């Protein structure tokens, strides 16, 4: 068998494997940045896509998770997760190459249809690969290192994506200024570069060993396998939380790019800069969230980051209140910084808590069941958003204050909700229910949510108490990393222990 499983992974092999996984994550993230997210929305808009098409493109990656159903059977029958993951990744990423040449199709409707079909096929194959990858990582990465390892992996991947995003923004802007070809042709180059990054990711993935799966105790029945996680009370509660959370956030988040371009009038280069800022904040806080999740619990991190993210979605209604103004750009920068920090914690802890609560040896079924529920919830949300977007475009809710003095009257618009603002208000309201579901989940750990909150509050108070000095102000600006830097400096200032020969080092 090509890429066969192994009976045992030695310590040195594990360290080498984790190093390859970091590199795999870096290139995979770069591929996603160049062929998905903001750039995929920009590509679709350049091809003339409607709001409904944008919603469908946002929903495809989630509905593609349903292909984990046949993938579960494939994993249990072949018991070769690395082979399945690599094969699915190769096929899925090859599809990206013809998608790069859609601007040369003369029929615009056909081009948009092929874009949707191609993205769907690539995402479906990627989801099949992801199902086997999750089970593979569940048995490979030690539980005690889950938080910090995946935090480091996301840190390096996000760091590289920052550079990729900046370069992509400069490239698109330069392409338009140099008049090399049509603006949409810039996306052709980016898609081809993304395909190359995907190939580099696969090369590193092939170097990671796969622990052999334990022999099945009984005949595999897909229905029974998927039903088993729902009979586990605690894991069922986790599935409820993750599902409601995915629906809540994806009702609004996929349309941030459209909102910035269509309603606020910013260009794609500005949107990419905002994305880079958010990813930079994400990168800076990942390791801290990883440490906190290992020290306390993933639930503690979720309990802090989830409400912050919901408040950020609500704050999108305020950045242009009542109209776009001189401070809108500054508010957007601040908003993207806070969102980046919150998303880092939610993404890391939300992924790790499923890995942690799934029983050893049964991770495939548990994680697949969770992914399927998440996929359905997250896939329905942007389609609903796309369907109702045009309807909300013709509606407006305003709160007007009127000052009357004699025959003269002055009116002040204090609140104006229109188009996407309705989604940014509805999403956090629904999110309150998701937060309620989180409180019902039990997670064994070294601490509790309150203990972590107290630690962060203590750090904040110490920083605020020293604001009278320049050093204190600098410490506050770097929170929550100020305490880490301070501890590192104190460690360097300590006298070194004497050498074995009795002298000083």
CSV table of C-alpha atoms in Angstrom, one decimal:
chain,number,residue,atom,x,y,z
A,1,UNK,CA,0.0,0.0,0.0
A,2,UNK,CA,1.2,3.5,-0.8
A,3,UNK,CA,1.7,5.6,2.3
A,4,UNK,CA,1.0,2.7,4.7
A,5,UNK,CA,0.2,3.1,8.4
A,6,UNK,CA,2.9,2.2,11.0
A,7,UNK,CA,2.6,0.3,14.2
A,8,UNK,CA,4.5,2.8,16.3
A,9,UNK,CA,5.7,6.4,16.0
A,10,UNK,CA,9.0,7.0,17.8
A,11,UNK,CA,9.6,10.2,19.7
A,12,UNK,CA,12.0,11.6,17.1
A,13,UNK,CA,9.6,10.6,14.3
A,14,UNK,CA,6.8,12.4,16.1
A,15,UNK,CA,8.8,15.6,16.3
A,16,UNK,CA,9.7,15.4,12.6
A,17,UNK,CA,6.1,14.8,11.8
A,18,UNK,CA,4.9,17.8,13.8
A,19,UNK,CA,7.4,19.9,11.9
A,20,UNK,CA,6.0,18.7,8.6
A,21,UNK,CA,2.5,19.4,9.8
A,22,UNK,CA,3.4,23.0,10.5
A,23,UNK,CA,4.8,23.4,7.0
A,24,UNK,CA,1.7,21.7,5.6
A,25,UNK,CA,-0.5,24.2,7.5
A,26,UNK,CA,1.5,27.1,6.2
A,27,UNK,CA,1.1,26.2,2.5
A,28,UNK,CA,-2.5,25.1,2.9
A,29,UNK,CA,-3.4,28.4,4.6
A,30,UNK,CA,-1.6,30.3,1.7
A,31,UNK,CA,-3.6,28.3,-0.8
A,32,UNK,CA,-6.8,29.1,1.0
A,33,UNK,CA,-6.0,32.8,1.1
A,34,UNK,CA,-5.3,32.9,-2.6
A,35,UNK,CA,-8.3,30.9,-3.8
A,36,UNK,CA,-10.9,31.4,-1.1
A,37,UNK,CA,-12.2,34.0,1.4
A,38,UNK,CA,-11.9,37.6,0.4
A,39,UNK,CA,-10.2,36.9,-3.0
A,40,UNK,CA,-12.9,34.3,-4.0
A,41,UNK,CA,-15.6,36.9,-3.3
A,42,UNK,CA,-13.6,39.5,-5.3
A,43,UNK,CA,-13.2,37.0,-8.1
A,44,UNK,CA,-17.0,36.2,-8.1
A,45,UNK,CA,-17.9,39.9,-8.0
A,46,UNK,CA,-15.5,40.5,-11.0
A,47,UNK,CA,-17.4,37.8,-12.8
A,48,UNK,CA,-20.7,39.5,-12.1
A,49,UNK,CA,-22.0,37.3,-9.3
A,50,UNK,CA,-25.2,38.3,-7.4
A,51,UNK,CA,-25.7,38.3,-3.6
A,52,UNK,CA,-27.3,34.8,-3.9
A,53,UNK,CA,-24.2,33.5,-5.7
A,54,UNK,CA,-22.0,35.0,-3.0
A,55,UNK,CA,-24.1,33.3,-0.3
A,56,UNK,CA,-23.9,30.0,-2.2
A,57,UNK,CA,-20.1,30.2,-2.5
A,58,UNK,CA,-19.9,31.0,1.3
A,59,UNK,CA,-22.1,28.0,2.0
A,60,UNK,CA,-20.3,25.5,-0.2
A,61,UNK,CA,-17.4,24.7,2.2
A,62,UNK,CA,-19.9,23.9,4.9
A,63,UNK,CA,-22.2,21.7,2.9
A,64,UNK,CA,-19.2,20.0,1.5
A,65,UNK,CA,-18.6,18.6,4.9
A,66,UNK,CA,-21.5,16.2,4.3
A,67,UNK,CA,-19.1,14.2,2.1
A,68,UNK,CA,-17.6,13.0,5.4
A,69,UNK,CA,-20.4,10.5,5.5
A,70,UNK,CA,-18.9,8.3,2.8
A,71,UNK,CA,-15.5,9.3,4.0
A,72,UNK,CA,-16.2,7.6,7.3
A,73,UNK,CA,-16.9,4.3,5.6
A,74,UNK,CA,-13.8,4.7,3.5
A,75,UNK,CA,-11.6,5.3,6.5
A,76,UNK,CA,-13.1,2.3,8.4
A,77,UNK,CA,-12.9,0.0,5.4
A,78,UNK,CA,-9.4,1.0,4.1
A,79,UNK,CA,-8.0,2.0,7.5
A,80,UNK,CA,-5.4,4.1,5.6
A,81,UNK,CA,-6.2,7.7,6.6
A,82,UNK,CA,-3.0,9.2,5.2
A,83,UNK,CA,-3.7,7.7,1.8
A,84,UNK,CA,-7.2,9.0,1.8
A,85,UNK,CA,-6.2,12.5,3.0
A,86,UNK,CA,-3.4,12.9,0.4
A,87,UNK,CA,-5.5,11.5,-2.5
A,88,UNK,CA,-8.5,13.7,-1.7
A,89,UNK,CA,-6.2,16.8,-1.4
A,90,UNK,CA,-4.5,16.1,-4.7
A,91,UNK,CA,-7.8,15.8,-6.6
A,92,UNK,CA,-9.4,18.7,-4.9
A,93,UNK,CA,-6.5,21.1,-5.6
A,94,UNK,CA,-6.1,20.0,-9.2
A,95,UNK,CA,-9.6,21.4,-9.8
A,96,UNK,CA,-8.4,24.9,-8.9
A,97,UNK,CA,-6.3,25.1,-12.0
A,98,UNK,CA,-9.1,25.2,-14.6
A,99,UNK,CA,-11.0,27.6,-12.4
A,100,UNK,CA,-8.3,30.1,-12.9
A,101,UNK,CA,-9.2,30.5,-16.6
A,102,UNK,CA,-12.9,31.2,-16.3
A,103,UNK,CA,-12.5,34.9,-17.4
A,104,UNK,CA,-11.8,33.6,-20.9
A,105,UNK,CA,-15.2,32.0,-21.2
A,106,UNK,CA,-17.4,34.3,-23.3
A,107,UNK,CA,-20.7,33.4,-21.6
A,108,UNK,CA,-20.7,35.1,-18.2
A,109,UNK,CA,-23.5,32.9,-16.8
A,110,UNK,CA,-21.6,29.8,-17.7
A,111,UNK,CA,-18.4,31.1,-16.1
A,112,UNK,CA,-20.2,31.8,-12.8
A,113,UNK,CA,-21.9,28.4,-12.9
A,114,UNK,CA,-18.5,26.7,-13.5
A,115,UNK,CA,-17.1,28.7,-10.6
A,116,UNK,CA,-19.8,27.4,-8.2
A,117,UNK,CA,-19.5,23.8,-9.5
A,118,UNK,CA,-15.7,23.8,-9.4
A,119,UNK,CA,-15.5,25.3,-5.9
A,120,UNK,CA,-18.1,22.7,-4.7
A,121,UNK,CA,-16.2,19.8,-6.2
A,122,UNK,CA,-12.9,21.0,-4.7
A,123,UNK,CA,-14.5,21.6,-1.3
A,124,UNK,CA,-16.1,18.2,-1.3
A,125,UNK,CA,-12.9,16.4,-2.0
A,126,UNK,CA,-11.1,18.6,0.6
A,127,UNK,CA,-13.8,17.6,3.2
A,128,UNK,CA,-13.3,13.9,2.5
A,129,UNK,CA,-9.5,14.5,3.0
A,130,UNK,CA,-10.2,16.5,6.2
A,131,UNK,CA,-12.3,13.7,7.7
A,132,UNK,CA,-9.5,11.2,7.6
A,133,UNK,CA,-7.0,14.0,8.6
A,134,UNK,CA,-8.9,14.7,11.8
A,135,UNK,CA,-9.0,11.1,12.8
A,136,UNK,CA,-5.3,10.8,11.9
A,137,UNK,CA,-4.3,13.8,14.0
A,138,UNK,CA,-6.5,12.6,16.8
A,139,UNK,CA,-4.3,9.5,17.2
A,140,UNK,CA,-1.0,11.2,16.3
A,141,UNK,CA,-0.8,14.4,18.4
A,142,UNK,CA,-0.5,13.7,22.2
A,143,UNK,CA,-3.5,15.2,24.1
A,144,UNK,CA,-1.3,17.1,26.5
A,145,UNK,CA,0.2,19.1,23.5
A,146,UNK,CA,-3.0,19.7,21.5
A,147,UNK,CA,-3.5,23.3,22.5
A,148,UNK,CA,0.1,24.6,22.1
A,149,UNK,CA,0.9,22.6,19.0
A,150,UNK,CA,-2.1,23.7,17.0
A,151,UNK,CA,-1.7,27.2,18.3
A,152,UNK,CA,1.9,27.2,16.9
A,153,UNK,CA,0.7,25.7,13.7
A,154,UNK,CA,-1.9,28.3,13.2
A,155,UNK,CA,0.6,31.0,14.3
A,156,UNK,CA,3.1,30.2,11.5
A,157,UNK,CA,0.3,29.6,9.0
A,158,UNK,CA,-1.3,32.9,9.8
A,159,UNK,CA,2.1,34.7,9.7
A,160,UNK,CA,2.7,33.4,6.1
A,161,UNK,CA,-0.8,34.3,5.1
A,162,UNK,CA,-0.2,37.9,6.2
A,163,UNK,CA,2.6,38.2,3.7
A,164,UNK,CA,0.4,36.4,1.1
A,165,UNK,CA,-2.5,38.8,1.7
A,166,UNK,CA,-0.3,41.9,1.5
A,167,UNK,CA,1.4,40.6,-1.7
A,168,UNK,CA,-2.0,39.8,-3.2
A,169,UNK,CA,-3.4,43.3,-2.5
A,170,UNK,CA,-0.3,44.9,-4.0
A,171,UNK,CA,-0.5,42.6,-7.0
A,172,UNK,CA,-4.2,43.3,-7.7
A,173,UNK,CA,-3.6,47.1,-7.3
A,174,UNK,CA,-0.5,47.0,-9.6
A,175,UNK,CA,-2.3,44.9,-12.2
A,176,UNK,CA,-5.0,47.5,-12.5
A,177,UNK,CA,-2.5,50.4,-12.6
A,178,UNK,CA,-0.2,48.8,-15.2
A,179,UNK,CA,-3.2,47.9,-17.4
A,180,UNK,CA,-1.7,44.5,-18.2
A,181,UNK,CA,-5.1,43.0,-18.9
A,182,UNK,CA,-8.6,43.0,-17.6
A,183,UNK,CA,-8.8,43.4,-13.8
A,184,UNK,CA,-10.3,39.9,-13.5
A,185,UNK,CA,-7.2,38.4,-15.0
A,186,UNK,CA,-5.2,39.2,-11.9
A,187,UNK,CA,-7.3,36.5,-10.1
A,188,UNK,CA,-6.1,33.9,-12.7
A,189,UNK,CA,-2.5,34.4,-11.6
A,190,UNK,CA,-3.5,34.2,-7.9
A,191,UNK,CA,-5.4,31.0,-8.4
A,192,UNK,CA,-2.4,29.4,-10.2
A,193,UNK,CA,-0.2,30.4,-7.3
A,194,UNK,CA,-2.7,29.0,-4.9
A,195,UNK,CA,-2.6,25.7,-6.7
A,196,UNK,CA,1.2,25.6,-6.4
A,197,UNK,CA,1.0,26.3,-2.7
A,198,UNK,CA,-1.5,23.5,-2.3
A,199,UNK,CA,1.0,21.1,-4.0
A,200,UNK,CA,3.7,22.1,-1.6
A,201,UNK,CA,1.3,21.4,1.3
A,202,UNK,CA,0.7,17.9,0.0
A,203,UNK,CA,4.4,17.1,-0.3
A,204,UNK,CA,4.8,17.8,3.5
A,205,UNK,CA,1.7,15.9,4.4
A,206,UNK,CA,3.1,12.7,2.8
A,207,UNK,CA,6.1,12.9,5.2
A,208,UNK,CA,3.8,12.6,8.3
A,209,UNK,CA,3.4,9.0,9.6
A,210,UNK,CA,0.0,7.5,10.4
A,211,UNK,CA,-0.4,5.3,13.5
A,212,UNK,CA,-2.2,2.1,12.7
A,213,UNK,CA,-5.9,2.1,13.6
A,214,UNK,CA,-7.0,-0.5,16.1
A,215,UNK,CA,-8.9,-3.4,14.5
A,216,UNK,CA,-12.7,-2.8,14.5
A,217,UNK,CA,-14.6,-4.5,17.3
A,218,UNK,CA,-17.7,-5.0,15.2
A,219,UNK,CA,-19.1,-4.6,11.8
A,220,UNK,CA,-19.3,-1.0,10.7
A,221,UNK,CA,-22.8,0.5,10.5
A,222,UNK,CA,-22.7,4.1,9.4
A,223,UNK,CA,-26.0,5.0,11.1
A,224,UNK,CA,-24.9,3.5,14.4
A,225,UNK,CA,-21.6,5.3,14.2
A,226,UNK,CA,-23.1,8.7,13.6
A,227,UNK,CA,-25.8,8.1,16.3
A,228,UNK,CA,-23.2,7.2,19.0
A,229,UNK,CA,-22.0,10.7,19.6
A,230,UNK,CA,-25.6,11.9,20.1
A,231,UNK,CA,-26.0,9.3,22.9
A,232,UNK,CA,-23.1,10.9,24.7
A,233,UNK,CA,-24.8,13.6,26.7
A,234,UNK,CA,-21.8,15.9,27.0
A,235,UNK,CA,-20.7,15.6,23.4
A,236,UNK,CA,-24.2,16.2,22.2
A,237,UNK,CA,-24.2,19.5,24.1
A,238,UNK,CA,-21.0,20.4,22.4
A,239,UNK,CA,-22.5,19.6,19.0
A,240,UNK,CA,-25.5,21.9,19.9
A,241,UNK,CA,-23.2,24.7,20.8
A,242,UNK,CA,-21.0,24.4,17.8
A,243,UNK,CA,-23.9,24.1,15.4
A,244,UNK,CA,-25.8,27.1,16.8
A,245,UNK,CA,-22.5,29.1,16.8
A,246,UNK,CA,-21.8,28.3,13.2
A,247,UNK,CA,-25.3,29.4,12.1
A,248,UNK,CA,-25.1,32.6,14.1
A,249,UNK,CA,-21.7,33.8,12.8
A,250,UNK,CA,-22.2,32.7,9.2
A,251,UNK,CA,-25.4,34.6,8.9
A,252,UNK,CA,-23.4,37.8,8.7
A,253,UNK,CA,-19.6,37.1,8.4
A,254,UNK,CA,-19.5,35.9,4.8
A,255,UNK,CA,-20.9,39.3,3.7
A,256,UNK,CA,-18.3,41.6,5.4
A,257,UNK,CA,-16.4,41.9,2.1
A,258,UNK,CA,-19.6,42.7,0.1
A,259,UNK,CA,-20.6,45.3,2.8
A,260,UNK,CA,-17.2,47.1,2.6
A,261,UNK,CA,-17.2,47.2,-1.2
A,262,UNK,CA,-20.9,47.6,-2.1
A,263,UNK,CA,-22.3,49.7,0.8
A,264,UNK,CA,-19.2,51.6,2.1
A,265,UNK,CA,-17.5,52.0,-1.2
A,266,UNK,CA,-14.0,50.7,-0.4
A,267,UNK,CA,-11.9,48.9,-3.0
A,268,UNK,CA,-10.5,45.3,-2.8
A,269,UNK,CA,-7.1,46.5,-1.8
A,270,UNK,CA,-8.5,48.1,1.3
A,271,UNK,CA,-10.5,44.9,2.1
A,272,UNK,CA,-7.3,42.8,1.9
A,273,UNK,CA,-5.5,45.3,4.1
A,274,UNK,CA,-8.3,44.9,6.7
A,275,UNK,CA,-8.0,41.1,6.4
A,276,UNK,CA,-4.2,41.3,7.0
A,277,UNK,CA,-4.7,43.4,10.1
A,278,UNK,CA,-7.2,40.9,11.4
A,279,UNK,CA,-4.9,38.0,10.7
A,280,UNK,CA,-2.0,39.8,12.3
A,281,UNK,CA,-4.0,40.3,15.5
A,282,UNK,CA,-5.0,36.6,15.2
A,283,UNK,CA,-1.4,35.5,14.9
A,284,UNK,CA,-0.2,37.6,17.9
A,285,UNK,CA,-2.8,36.0,20.3
A,286,UNK,CA,-2.8,32.4,19.1
A,287,UNK,CA,0.0,31.2,21.3
A,288,UNK,CA,-1.5,32.9,24.4
A,289,UNK,CA,-4.9,31.2,23.7
A,290,UNK,CA,-3.1,27.9,23.3
A,291,UNK,CA,-1.3,28.3,26.6
A,292,UNK,CA,-4.6,29.3,28.4
A,293,UNK,CA,-6.5,26.4,26.8
A,294,UNK,CA,-3.9,23.9,28.1
A,295,UNK,CA,-3.6,25.5,31.5
A,296,UNK,CA,-7.4,26.0,32.1
A,297,UNK,CA,-9.7,24.6,29.5
A,298,UNK,CA,-10.9,25.2,25.9
A,299,UNK,CA,-14.3,26.1,27.3
A,300,UNK,CA,-12.8,28.9,29.3
A,301,UNK,CA,-11.3,30.4,26.2
A,302,UNK,CA,-14.6,30.0,24.3
A,303,UNK,CA,-16.5,31.7,27.2
A,304,UNK,CA,-14.2,34.7,26.8
A,305,UNK,CA,-13.8,35.0,23.0
A,306,UNK,CA,-17.3,34.1,21.8
A,307,UNK,CA,-19.1,37.1,23.4
A,308,UNK,CA,-16.3,39.4,22.2
A,309,UNK,CA,-16.8,38.2,18.6
A,310,UNK,CA,-20.6,38.7,18.8
A,311,UNK,CA,-20.1,42.3,20.1
A,312,UNK,CA,-17.8,42.9,17.1
A,313,UNK,CA,-20.5,41.8,14.7
A,314,UNK,CA,-22.9,44.1,16.3
A,315,UNK,CA,-20.3,46.9,16.1
A,316,UNK,CA,-20.4,46.7,12.3
A,317,UNK,CA,-23.7,48.6,12.5
A,318,UNK,CA,-22.0,51.5,14.3
A,319,UNK,CA,-18.9,52.1,12.0
A,320,UNK,CA,-20.9,54.2,9.6
A,321,UNK,CA,-23.6,55.6,11.9
A,322,UNK,CA,-25.6,57.4,10.7
A,323,UNK,CA,-23.5,57.6,7.4
A,324,UNK,CA,-19.9,56.9,6.5
A,325,UNK,CA,-17.8,59.5,8.2
A,326,UNK,CA,-14.1,60.5,8.8
A,327,UNK,CA,-13.7,58.0,11.6
A,328,UNK,CA,-15.1,55.0,9.8
A,329,UNK,CA,-11.8,53.7,8.6
A,330,UNK,CA,-10.2,54.0,12.0
A,331,UNK,CA,-13.2,52.2,13.6
A,332,UNK,CA,-12.9,49.4,11.0
A,333,UNK,CA,-9.2,49.0,11.8
A,334,UNK,CA,-9.9,48.7,15.5
A,335,UNK,CA,-12.8,46.3,14.8
A,336,UNK,CA,-10.6,44.0,12.7
A,337,UNK,CA,-8.0,43.9,15.4
A,338,UNK,CA,-10.4,42.9,18.1
A,339,UNK,CA,-12.1,40.4,15.8
A,340,UNK,CA,-8.8,38.8,14.9
A,341,UNK,CA,-8.0,38.3,18.6
A,342,UNK,CA,-11.4,36.8,19.3
A,343,UNK,CA,-11.5,34.6,16.2
A,344,UNK,CA,-8.1,33.1,17.2
A,345,UNK,CA,-9.5,31.9,20.5
A,346,UNK,CA,-12.7,30.6,19.1
A,347,UNK,CA,-11.1,28.8,16.2
A,348,UNK,CA,-8.4,27.2,18.3
A,349,UNK,CA,-10.5,26.2,21.3
A,350,UNK,CA,-13.5,25.2,19.2
A,351,UNK,CA,-11.4,22.7,17.2
A,352,UNK,CA,-9.5,21.4,20.2
A,353,UNK,CA,-12.5,20.8,22.5
A,354,UNK,CA,-13.9,18.4,20.0
A,355,UNK,CA,-10.6,16.5,19.7
A,356,UNK,CA,-10.4,16.4,23.5
A,357,UNK,CA,-14.0,15.3,24.3
A,358,UNK,CA,-14.0,12.6,21.6
A,359,UNK,CA,-13.1,9.1,23.0
A,360,UNK,CA,-9.8,7.6,21.9
A,361,UNK,CA,-10.3,5.1,19.1
A,362,UNK,CA,-13.7,6.6,18.1
A,363,UNK,CA,-12.6,10.0,17.0
A,364,UNK,CA,-13.7,9.5,13.4
A,365,UNK,CA,-17.4,9.1,14.1
A,366,UNK,CA,-17.5,11.7,16.9
A,367,UNK,CA,-15.7,14.4,14.9
A,368,UNK,CA,-17.5,13.6,11.7
A,369,UNK,CA,-20.9,13.9,13.5
A,370,UNK,CA,-19.9,17.3,14.9
A,371,UNK,CA,-18.6,18.4,11.5
A,372,UNK,CA,-21.8,17.4,9.7
A,373,UNK,CA,-24.0,19.3,12.1
A,374,UNK,CA,-21.7,22.4,11.9
A,375,UNK,CA,-21.7,22.1,8.1
A,376,UNK,CA,-25.5,22.1,7.8
A,377,UNK,CA,-25.9,25.0,10.2
A,378,UNK,CA,-23.1,27.1,8.7
A,379,UNK,CA,-24.2,26.3,5.1
A,380,UNK,CA,-27.9,27.3,5.6
A,381,UNK,CA,-27.0,30.7,7.2
A,382,UNK,CA,-25.2,32.4,4.2
A,383,UNK,CA,-27.8,31.1,1.8
A,384,UNK,CA,-30.6,32.7,4.0
A,385,UNK,CA,-28.5,35.8,4.0
A,386,UNK,CA,-28.1,35.8,0.3
A,387,UNK,CA,-31.8,35.2,-0.3
A,388,UNK,CA,-32.9,38.1,2.0
A,389,UNK,CA,-30.1,40.5,1.1
A,390,UNK,CA,-31.9,42.1,-1.8
A,391,UNK,CA,-35.2,42.3,0.3
A,392,UNK,CA,-33.4,44.1,3.1
A,393,UNK,CA,-31.7,46.4,0.6
A,394,UNK,CA,-35.1,48.2,0.1
A,395,UNK,CA,-35.7,48.5,3.8
A,396,UNK,CA,-34.5,51.0,6.4
A,397,UNK,CA,-35.0,51.6,10.1
A,398,UNK,CA,-34.1,55.1,11.4
A,399,UNK,CA,-34.3,56.8,14.7
A,400,UNK,CA,-34.6,60.6,14.3
A,401,UNK,CA,-34.4,63.2,17.0
A,402,UNK,CA,-36.1,66.5,16.2
A,403,UNK,CA,-35.4,69.8,17.9
A,404,UNK,CA,-38.1,72.4,17.4
A,405,UNK,CA,-37.5,76.1,18.3
A,406,UNK,CA,-40.3,78.3,17.2
A,407,UNK,CA,-40.9,78.0,13.5
A,408,UNK,CA,-37.6,76.2,12.9
A,409,UNK,CA,-37.0,72.5,13.4
A,410,UNK,CA,-33.7,70.6,13.3
A,411,UNK,CA,-33.5,66.8,12.8
A,412,UNK,CA,-30.7,64.5,13.9
A,413,UNK,CA,-30.4,60.9,12.6
A,414,UNK,CA,-29.1,59.0,15.6
A,415,UNK,CA,-29.6,55.5,14.2
A,416,UNK,CA,-29.9,54.1,10.7
A,417,UNK,CA,-30.1,50.4,9.9
A,418,UNK,CA,-30.2,49.3,6.3
A,419,UNK,CA,-29.3,46.4,4.1
A,420,UNK,CA,-26.5,44.4,5.8
A,421,UNK,CA,-26.9,46.3,9.1
A,422,UNK,CA,-30.0,44.1,9.8
A,423,UNK,CA,-27.8,41.0,9.6
A,424,UNK,CA,-25.2,42.5,11.9
A,425,UNK,CA,-27.9,43.1,14.5
A,426,UNK,CA,-29.7,39.8,14.1
A,427,UNK,CA,-26.6,37.7,14.3
A,428,UNK,CA,-25.4,38.6,17.8
A,429,UNK,CA,-29.0,38.3,19.1
A,430,UNK,CA,-29.1,34.7,17.9
A,431,UNK,CA,-25.6,34.3,19.4
A,432,UNK,CA,-27.0,34.7,22.9
A,433,UNK,CA,-28.6,31.2,22.6
A,434,UNK,CA,-25.3,29.7,21.4
A,435,UNK,CA,-23.6,31.1,24.5
A,436,UNK,CA,-26.3,29.5,26.6
A,437,UNK,CA,-25.5,26.1,25.0
A,438,UNK,CA,-21.8,26.5,25.8
A,439,UNK,CA,-22.6,26.8,29.5
A,440,UNK,CA,-24.0,23.3,29.5
A,441,UNK,CA,-20.8,21.7,28.2
A,442,UNK,CA,-18.5,19.9,30.7
A,443,UNK,CA,-14.8,19.8,30.0
A,444,UNK,CA,-12.2,18.3,32.3
A,445,UNK,CA,-9.2,20.6,32.7
A,446,UNK,CA,-6.7,22.1,35.1
A,447,UNK,CA,-8.8,25.1,35.9
A,448,UNK,CA,-12.1,26.8,35.4
A,449,UNK,CA,-13.5,29.7,33.4
A,450,UNK,CA,-13.5,32.0,36.4
A,451,UNK,CA,-9.9,31.3,37.3
A,452,UNK,CA,-8.8,32.3,33.7
A,453,UNK,CA,-11.0,35.4,33.8
A,454,UNK,CA,-9.4,36.4,37.1
A,455,UNK,CA,-5.9,36.0,35.7
A,456,UNK,CA,-6.7,38.2,32.7
A,457,UNK,CA,-8.4,40.8,35.0
A,458,UNK,CA,-5.4,40.8,37.3
A,459,UNK,CA,-3.0,41.4,34.4
A,460,UNK,CA,-5.2,44.2,33.1
A,461,UNK,CA,-5.4,45.9,36.6
A,462,UNK,CA,-1.6,45.7,36.9
A,463,UNK,CA,-1.2,47.2,33.5
A,464,UNK,CA,-3.7,50.0,34.2
A,465,UNK,CA,-2.1,50.7,37.6
A,466,UNK,CA,1.2,51.4,36.0
A,467,UNK,CA,-0.1,53.7,33.2
A,468,UNK,CA,1.6,56.8,34.9
A,469,UNK,CA,4.9,55.6,33.5
A,470,UNK,CA,6.1,55.2,29.9
A,471,UNK,CA,6.9,51.5,30.7
A,472,UNK,CA,3.5,51.0,32.1
A,473,UNK,CA,1.8,52.5,29.0
A,474,UNK,CA,3.9,50.3,26.8
A,475,UNK,CA,3.0,47.2,28.9
A,476,UNK,CA,-0.7,48.1,28.5
A,477,UNK,CA,-0.4,48.4,24.7
A,478,UNK,CA,1.1,45.0,24.4
A,479,UNK,CA,-1.4,43.2,26.7
A,480,UNK,CA,-1.8,40.2,27.0
A,481,UNK,CA,1.8,39.9,26.0
A,482,UNK,CA,3.2,42.5,28.4
A,483,UNK,CA,3.3,40.0,31.3
A,484,UNK,CA,5.2,37.5,29.1
A,485,UNK,CA,7.8,40.1,28.0
A,486,UNK,CA,8.2,41.2,31.6
A,487,UNK,CA,8.7,37.7,32.8
A,488,UNK,CA,11.3,37.0,30.1
A,489,UNK,CA,13.3,40.1,31.1
A,490,UNK,CA,13.2,39.1,34.7
A,491,UNK,CA,14.4,35.7,33.8
A,492,UNK,CA,17.4,37.1,31.9
A,493,UNK,CA,18.3,39.4,34.8
A,494,UNK,CA,18.6,36.6,37.3
A,495,UNK,CA,22.2,35.5,38.2
A,496,UNK,CA,23.2,32.4,36.4
A,497,UNK,CA,24.0,29.3,38.5
A,498,UNK,CA,27.6,28.4,39.0
A,499,UNK,CA,29.1,25.9,36.6
A,500,UNK,CA,30.0,22.3,37.5
A,501,UNK,CA,33.6,23.4,38.1
A,502,UNK,CA,32.6,26.0,40.7
A,503,UNK,CA,33.3,29.0,38.6
A,504,UNK,CA,30.9,31.5,36.9
A,505,UNK,CA,29.5,30.9,33.5
